[in-house]
Amino acid sequence: MVLADLGRKITSALRSLSNATIINEEVLNAMLKEVCTALLEADVNIKLVKQLRENVKSAIDLEEMASGLNKRKMIQHAVFKELVKLVDPGVKAWTPTKGKQNIIMFVGLQGSGKTTTCSKLAYFYQRKGWKTCLICADTYRAGAFDQLKQNATKARIPFYGSYTEMDPVIIASEGVEKFKNENFEIIIVDTSGRHKQEDSLFEEMLQVANAIQPDNIVYVMDASIGQACEAQAKAFKDKVDVASVIVTKLDGHAKGGGALSA
């Protein structure tokens, strides 16, 4: 619900410009206060909110504006531009290449929704005509393979895993090799959930990445942990080459704005 609530509050703040008879510094400050309050309530990092306010203020100089200019539209455009910068890093999103094997490795915290997200992404590519498969390299969580197996079977997606092998590096390597030989185009590898303070699990994640050489490492970010997202995302990025982020649980928590901090 966080995005819907945030959107409503920001829309309401911008609407106040239309209701104002005269656009002056007082009206601008009141509108910015509403926008910033909405962002802070959504748990967006205060540094980002402060930067947004400063950027809008520096872009809009009411005293220097010619009388014929549409001040309302210019202010709305400046706010919109800064909001877009919060969510768009300006980097082109990774896309798979047709005619080759694209290996996607998923990493993230325990309980962030990695396995479900893996299955959803595999189904997404399958619906688009890609030859897709799933590998469960999560040997840490009981029931991880059963969950992936159930999801894959329901969506009719080929899968690989083991009830006996406990080394995720071996499972991931064998699975990738098997599906490469069968000419699968999208090979998605699910790994164990881990925390930045668990050094051994972080080392294991690096070993899996080195063994399978993924084309894209996806960090699954749990929006419900708020601003703690930033430290966790940085820890994962420092260890492996995270190239993509998928944010989960945005619809069920008021702290989803914390994901923007990361």
Short mmCIF file of C-alpha atoms in Angstrom, two decimals:
data_model
loop_
_atom_site.label_atom_id
_atom_site.label_comp_id
_atom_site.label_asym_id
_atom_site.label_seq_id
_atom_site.Cartn_x
_atom_site.Cartn_y
_atom_site.Cartn_z
CA MET A 1 0.00 0.00 0.00
CA VAL A 2 2.97 2.31 0.49
CA LEU A 3 3.19 3.39 -3.16
CA ALA A 4 -0.54 4.09 -3.40
CA ASP A 5 -0.53 6.11 -0.15
CA LEU A 6 2.62 7.98 -1.14
CA GLY A 7 1.19 8.74 -4.57
CA ARG A 8 -2.03 10.10 -3.09
CA LYS A 9 -0.18 12.36 -0.65
CA ILE A 10 2.18 13.76 -3.30
CA THR A 11 -0.72 14.31 -5.72
CA SER A 12 -2.57 16.16 -2.96
CA ALA A 13 0.49 18.34 -2.28
CA LEU A 14 0.89 19.23 -5.97
CA ARG A 15 -2.84 19.94 -6.25
CA SER A 16 -2.43 22.68 -3.64
CA LEU A 17 -0.55 24.66 -6.31
CA SER A 18 -3.64 24.63 -8.55
CA ASN A 19 -5.81 25.86 -5.69
CA ALA A 20 -3.48 28.76 -4.86
CA THR A 21 -4.44 32.16 -6.28
CA ILE A 22 -0.86 33.42 -6.33
CA ILE A 23 2.27 31.26 -6.56
CA ASN A 24 4.79 32.70 -4.12
CA GLU A 25 7.56 31.46 -1.82
CA GLU A 26 5.06 30.65 0.94
CA VAL A 27 2.97 28.41 -1.34
CA LEU A 28 6.11 26.69 -2.69
CA ASN A 29 7.44 25.99 0.81
CA ALA A 30 4.08 24.65 2.00
CA MET A 31 3.88 22.29 -0.98
CA LEU A 32 7.47 21.08 -0.49
CA LYS A 33 6.77 20.48 3.20
CA GLU A 34 3.82 18.23 2.27
CA VAL A 35 5.88 16.29 -0.28
CA CYS A 36 8.82 15.84 2.12
CA THR A 37 6.52 14.77 4.97
CA ALA A 38 4.91 12.14 2.72
CA LEU A 39 8.34 10.77 1.75
CA LEU A 40 9.56 10.67 5.36
CA GLU A 41 6.38 8.89 6.48
CA ALA A 42 7.13 6.26 3.83
CA ASP A 43 10.56 5.83 5.50
CA VAL A 44 12.60 7.39 2.68
CA ASN A 45 16.07 8.35 3.94
CA ILE A 46 16.13 11.90 5.32
CA LYS A 47 19.29 12.71 3.29
CA LEU A 48 17.46 11.92 0.04
CA VAL A 49 14.43 13.97 1.11
CA LYS A 50 16.62 16.93 2.05
CA GLN A 51 18.45 16.69 -1.29
CA LEU A 52 15.14 16.62 -3.18
CA ARG A 53 13.95 19.77 -1.39
CA GLU A 54 17.22 21.61 -2.05
CA ASN A 55 17.24 20.63 -5.74
CA VAL A 56 13.68 21.86 -6.28
CA LYS A 57 14.41 25.12 -4.45
CA SER A 58 17.53 25.74 -6.53
CA ALA A 59 15.69 24.95 -9.79
CA ILE A 60 12.77 27.28 -9.01
CA ASP A 61 13.59 30.95 -8.45
CA LEU A 62 10.21 32.67 -8.29
CA GLU A 63 11.70 36.17 -8.16
CA GLU A 64 13.67 35.66 -11.36
CA MET A 65 10.79 34.08 -13.30
CA ALA A 66 9.15 36.18 -16.00
CA SER A 67 5.52 37.03 -15.31
CA GLY A 68 4.29 35.19 -18.41
CA LEU A 69 5.69 31.80 -17.33
CA ASN A 70 3.43 29.06 -15.97
CA LYS A 71 4.95 28.80 -12.49
CA ARG A 72 2.65 25.96 -11.42
CA LYS A 73 3.76 23.73 -14.30
CA MET A 74 7.44 24.55 -13.77
CA ILE A 75 7.26 23.68 -10.06
CA GLN A 76 5.35 20.45 -10.75
CA HIS A 77 7.92 19.50 -13.42
CA ALA A 78 10.82 20.19 -11.01
CA VAL A 79 9.23 18.03 -8.27
CA PHE A 80 8.44 15.23 -10.75
CA LYS A 81 12.01 15.29 -12.08
CA GLU A 82 13.43 14.89 -8.55
CA LEU A 83 10.99 12.09 -7.68
CA VAL A 84 12.04 10.21 -10.83
CA LYS A 85 15.70 10.58 -9.82
CA LEU A 86 14.89 8.78 -6.54
CA VAL A 87 13.87 5.61 -8.36
CA ASP A 88 15.77 5.83 -11.67
CA PRO A 89 19.57 5.51 -11.41
CA GLY A 90 19.89 6.26 -15.12
CA VAL A 91 21.40 2.83 -15.82
CA LYS A 92 19.96 0.65 -18.58
CA ALA A 93 18.25 -2.44 -17.16
CA TRP A 94 19.83 -5.85 -17.86
CA THR A 95 18.13 -7.83 -20.59
CA PRO A 96 18.80 -11.46 -21.63
CA THR A 97 20.28 -12.27 -25.03
CA LYS A 98 18.45 -14.57 -27.42
CA GLY A 99 20.36 -17.56 -28.71
CA LYS A 100 22.62 -17.99 -25.66
CA GLN A 101 22.37 -19.26 -22.09
CA ASN A 102 21.57 -16.42 -19.67
CA ILE A 103 22.34 -17.34 -16.05
CA ILE A 104 20.50 -15.32 -13.39
CA MET A 105 21.50 -15.76 -9.74
CA PHE A 106 19.23 -14.59 -6.92
CA VAL A 107 20.60 -13.35 -3.56
CA GLY A 108 19.06 -11.63 -0.54
CA LEU A 109 18.03 -11.84 3.10
CA GLN A 110 16.18 -14.77 4.66
CA GLY A 111 12.44 -14.40 4.19
CA SER A 112 12.67 -11.68 1.55
CA GLY A 113 10.72 -13.76 -0.97
CA LYS A 114 13.55 -15.00 -3.20
CA THR A 115 12.10 -18.39 -4.10
CA THR A 116 8.68 -16.99 -4.98
CA THR A 117 10.30 -14.18 -6.98
CA CYS A 118 12.53 -16.67 -8.85
CA SER A 119 9.45 -18.64 -9.84
CA LYS A 120 7.59 -15.50 -10.95
CA LEU A 121 10.52 -14.32 -13.08
CA ALA A 122 10.91 -17.77 -14.65
CA TYR A 123 7.18 -17.81 -15.48
CA PHE A 124 7.44 -14.27 -16.89
CA TYR A 125 10.20 -15.29 -19.32
CA GLN A 126 8.47 -18.56 -20.18
CA ARG A 127 5.31 -16.65 -21.17
CA LYS A 128 7.47 -14.49 -23.46
CA GLY A 129 8.70 -17.57 -25.32
CA TRP A 130 12.06 -18.17 -23.61
CA LYS A 131 13.20 -21.70 -22.74
CA THR A 132 13.36 -21.29 -18.96
CA CYS A 133 14.40 -23.40 -15.97
CA LEU A 134 14.96 -23.16 -12.19
CA ILE A 135 17.75 -24.43 -9.91
CA CYS A 136 17.45 -24.65 -6.11
CA ALA A 137 20.88 -24.06 -4.54
CA ASP A 138 19.34 -23.22 -1.14
CA THR A 139 20.55 -25.98 1.18
CA TYR A 140 20.14 -23.85 4.32
CA ARG A 141 16.36 -23.51 4.64
CA ALA A 142 14.26 -26.61 5.26
CA GLY A 143 11.62 -26.95 2.58
CA ALA A 144 13.34 -24.62 0.10
CA PHE A 145 13.61 -27.28 -2.62
CA ASP A 146 10.04 -28.44 -1.98
CA GLN A 147 8.76 -24.88 -2.39
CA LEU A 148 10.66 -24.32 -5.65
CA LYS A 149 9.64 -27.77 -6.91
CA GLN A 150 5.97 -27.02 -6.18
CA ASN A 151 6.11 -23.61 -7.90
CA ALA A 152 7.98 -24.98 -10.92
CA THR A 153 5.64 -27.97 -11.32
CA LYS A 154 2.58 -25.71 -11.16
CA ALA A 155 4.01 -23.44 -13.87
CA ARG A 156 5.41 -26.39 -15.86
CA ILE A 157 8.97 -25.10 -15.64
CA PRO A 158 11.86 -27.63 -15.58
CA PHE A 159 13.82 -27.57 -12.30
CA TYR A 160 16.89 -29.04 -10.62
CA GLY A 161 17.80 -29.60 -6.97
CA SER A 162 18.85 -32.26 -4.47
CA TYR A 163 17.62 -33.69 -1.17
CA THR A 164 20.98 -35.30 -0.41
CA GLU A 165 23.72 -32.96 -1.67
CA MET A 166 24.42 -30.22 0.92
CA ASP A 167 27.00 -28.19 -1.02
CA PRO A 168 25.21 -25.36 -2.88
CA VAL A 169 28.23 -24.83 -5.15
CA ILE A 170 27.98 -28.41 -6.44
CA ILE A 171 24.19 -28.22 -6.90
CA ALA A 172 24.38 -24.90 -8.74
CA SER A 173 27.26 -26.07 -10.96
CA GLU A 174 25.60 -29.39 -11.84
CA GLY A 175 22.26 -27.71 -12.51
CA VAL A 176 23.75 -25.04 -14.75
CA GLU A 177 25.80 -27.62 -16.67
CA LYS A 178 22.73 -29.85 -17.15
CA PHE A 179 20.52 -27.05 -18.47
CA LYS A 180 23.29 -25.61 -20.64
CA ASN A 181 23.63 -29.00 -22.35
CA GLU A 182 19.86 -28.96 -22.92
CA ASN A 183 20.08 -25.49 -24.51
CA PHE A 184 17.97 -23.60 -22.00
CA GLU A 185 18.05 -19.84 -22.56
CA ILE A 186 17.12 -18.58 -19.07
CA ILE A 187 18.72 -20.44 -16.15
CA ILE A 188 17.59 -19.03 -12.78
CA VAL A 189 19.51 -20.06 -9.65
CA ASP A 190 17.90 -19.61 -6.22
CA THR A 191 20.36 -19.38 -3.30
CA SER A 192 20.13 -19.41 0.51
CA GLY A 193 18.99 -16.30 2.35
CA ARG A 194 21.80 -14.63 4.25
CA HIS A 195 22.51 -11.58 6.44
CA LYS A 196 25.47 -9.20 6.09
CA GLN A 197 26.82 -10.35 9.48
CA GLU A 198 26.97 -14.01 8.41
CA ASP A 199 30.48 -14.10 6.95
CA SER A 200 30.51 -17.82 6.12
CA LEU A 201 27.24 -17.58 4.17
CA PHE A 202 28.52 -14.51 2.33
CA GLU A 203 31.66 -16.42 1.38
CA GLU A 204 29.47 -19.29 0.17
CA MET A 205 27.49 -16.85 -2.00
CA LEU A 206 30.74 -15.68 -3.60
CA GLN A 207 31.80 -19.29 -4.25
CA VAL A 208 28.49 -20.04 -6.00
CA ALA A 209 28.86 -16.89 -8.13
CA ASN A 210 32.44 -17.81 -9.08
CA ALA A 211 31.38 -21.36 -9.98
CA ILE A 212 28.43 -20.54 -12.24
CA GLN A 213 29.58 -17.13 -13.58
CA PRO A 214 26.09 -15.54 -13.72
CA ASP A 215 25.22 -12.95 -16.36
CA ASN A 216 23.01 -11.13 -13.87
CA ILE A 217 22.92 -11.19 -10.05
CA VAL A 218 19.56 -10.07 -8.67
CA TYR A 219 19.29 -8.76 -5.12
CA VAL A 220 15.80 -9.34 -3.69
CA MET A 221 15.08 -6.45 -1.34
CA ASP A 222 12.47 -6.79 1.42
CA ALA A 223 10.68 -3.42 1.60
CA SER A 224 9.37 -4.17 5.10
CA ILE A 225 12.79 -3.66 6.74
CA GLY A 226 12.69 0.06 5.91
CA GLN A 227 15.94 2.03 5.91
CA ALA A 228 17.93 -1.06 6.93
CA CYS A 229 17.72 -1.86 3.19
CA GLU A 230 20.64 0.48 2.52
CA ALA A 231 23.22 -1.29 4.71
CA GLN A 232 22.13 -4.75 3.54
CA ALA A 233 22.15 -3.80 -0.15
CA LYS A 234 25.64 -2.29 0.19
CA ALA A 235 26.95 -5.45 1.89
CA PHE A 236 25.67 -7.66 -0.94
CA LYS A 237 26.96 -5.28 -3.62
CA ASP A 238 30.41 -5.19 -1.99
CA LYS A 239 30.64 -9.01 -2.05
CA VAL A 240 29.21 -9.89 -5.48
CA ASP A 241 28.46 -7.90 -8.61
CA VAL A 242 24.76 -7.18 -8.03
CA ALA A 243 23.34 -5.75 -11.26
CA SER A 244 19.58 -5.81 -10.61
CA VAL A 245 17.19 -5.28 -7.70
CA ILE A 246 13.67 -6.61 -7.19
CA VAL A 247 11.72 -5.06 -4.29
CA THR A 248 9.20 -7.34 -2.56
CA LYS A 249 6.41 -6.69 -0.02
CA LEU A 250 5.85 -3.11 -1.18
CA ASP A 251 2.10 -3.67 -1.05
CA GLY A 252 1.95 -4.68 2.58
CA HIS A 253 4.12 -2.29 4.54
CA ALA A 254 4.27 1.43 5.28
CA LYS A 255 8.09 1.46 5.29
CA GLY A 256 8.53 0.65 1.60
CA GLY A 257 10.12 4.02 0.95
CA GLY A 258 13.21 2.75 2.74
CA ALA A 259 13.95 0.72 -0.39
CA LEU A 260 14.60 3.99 -2.24
CA SER A 261 17.51 4.65 0.12
CA ALA A 262 19.31 1.60 -1.23
#
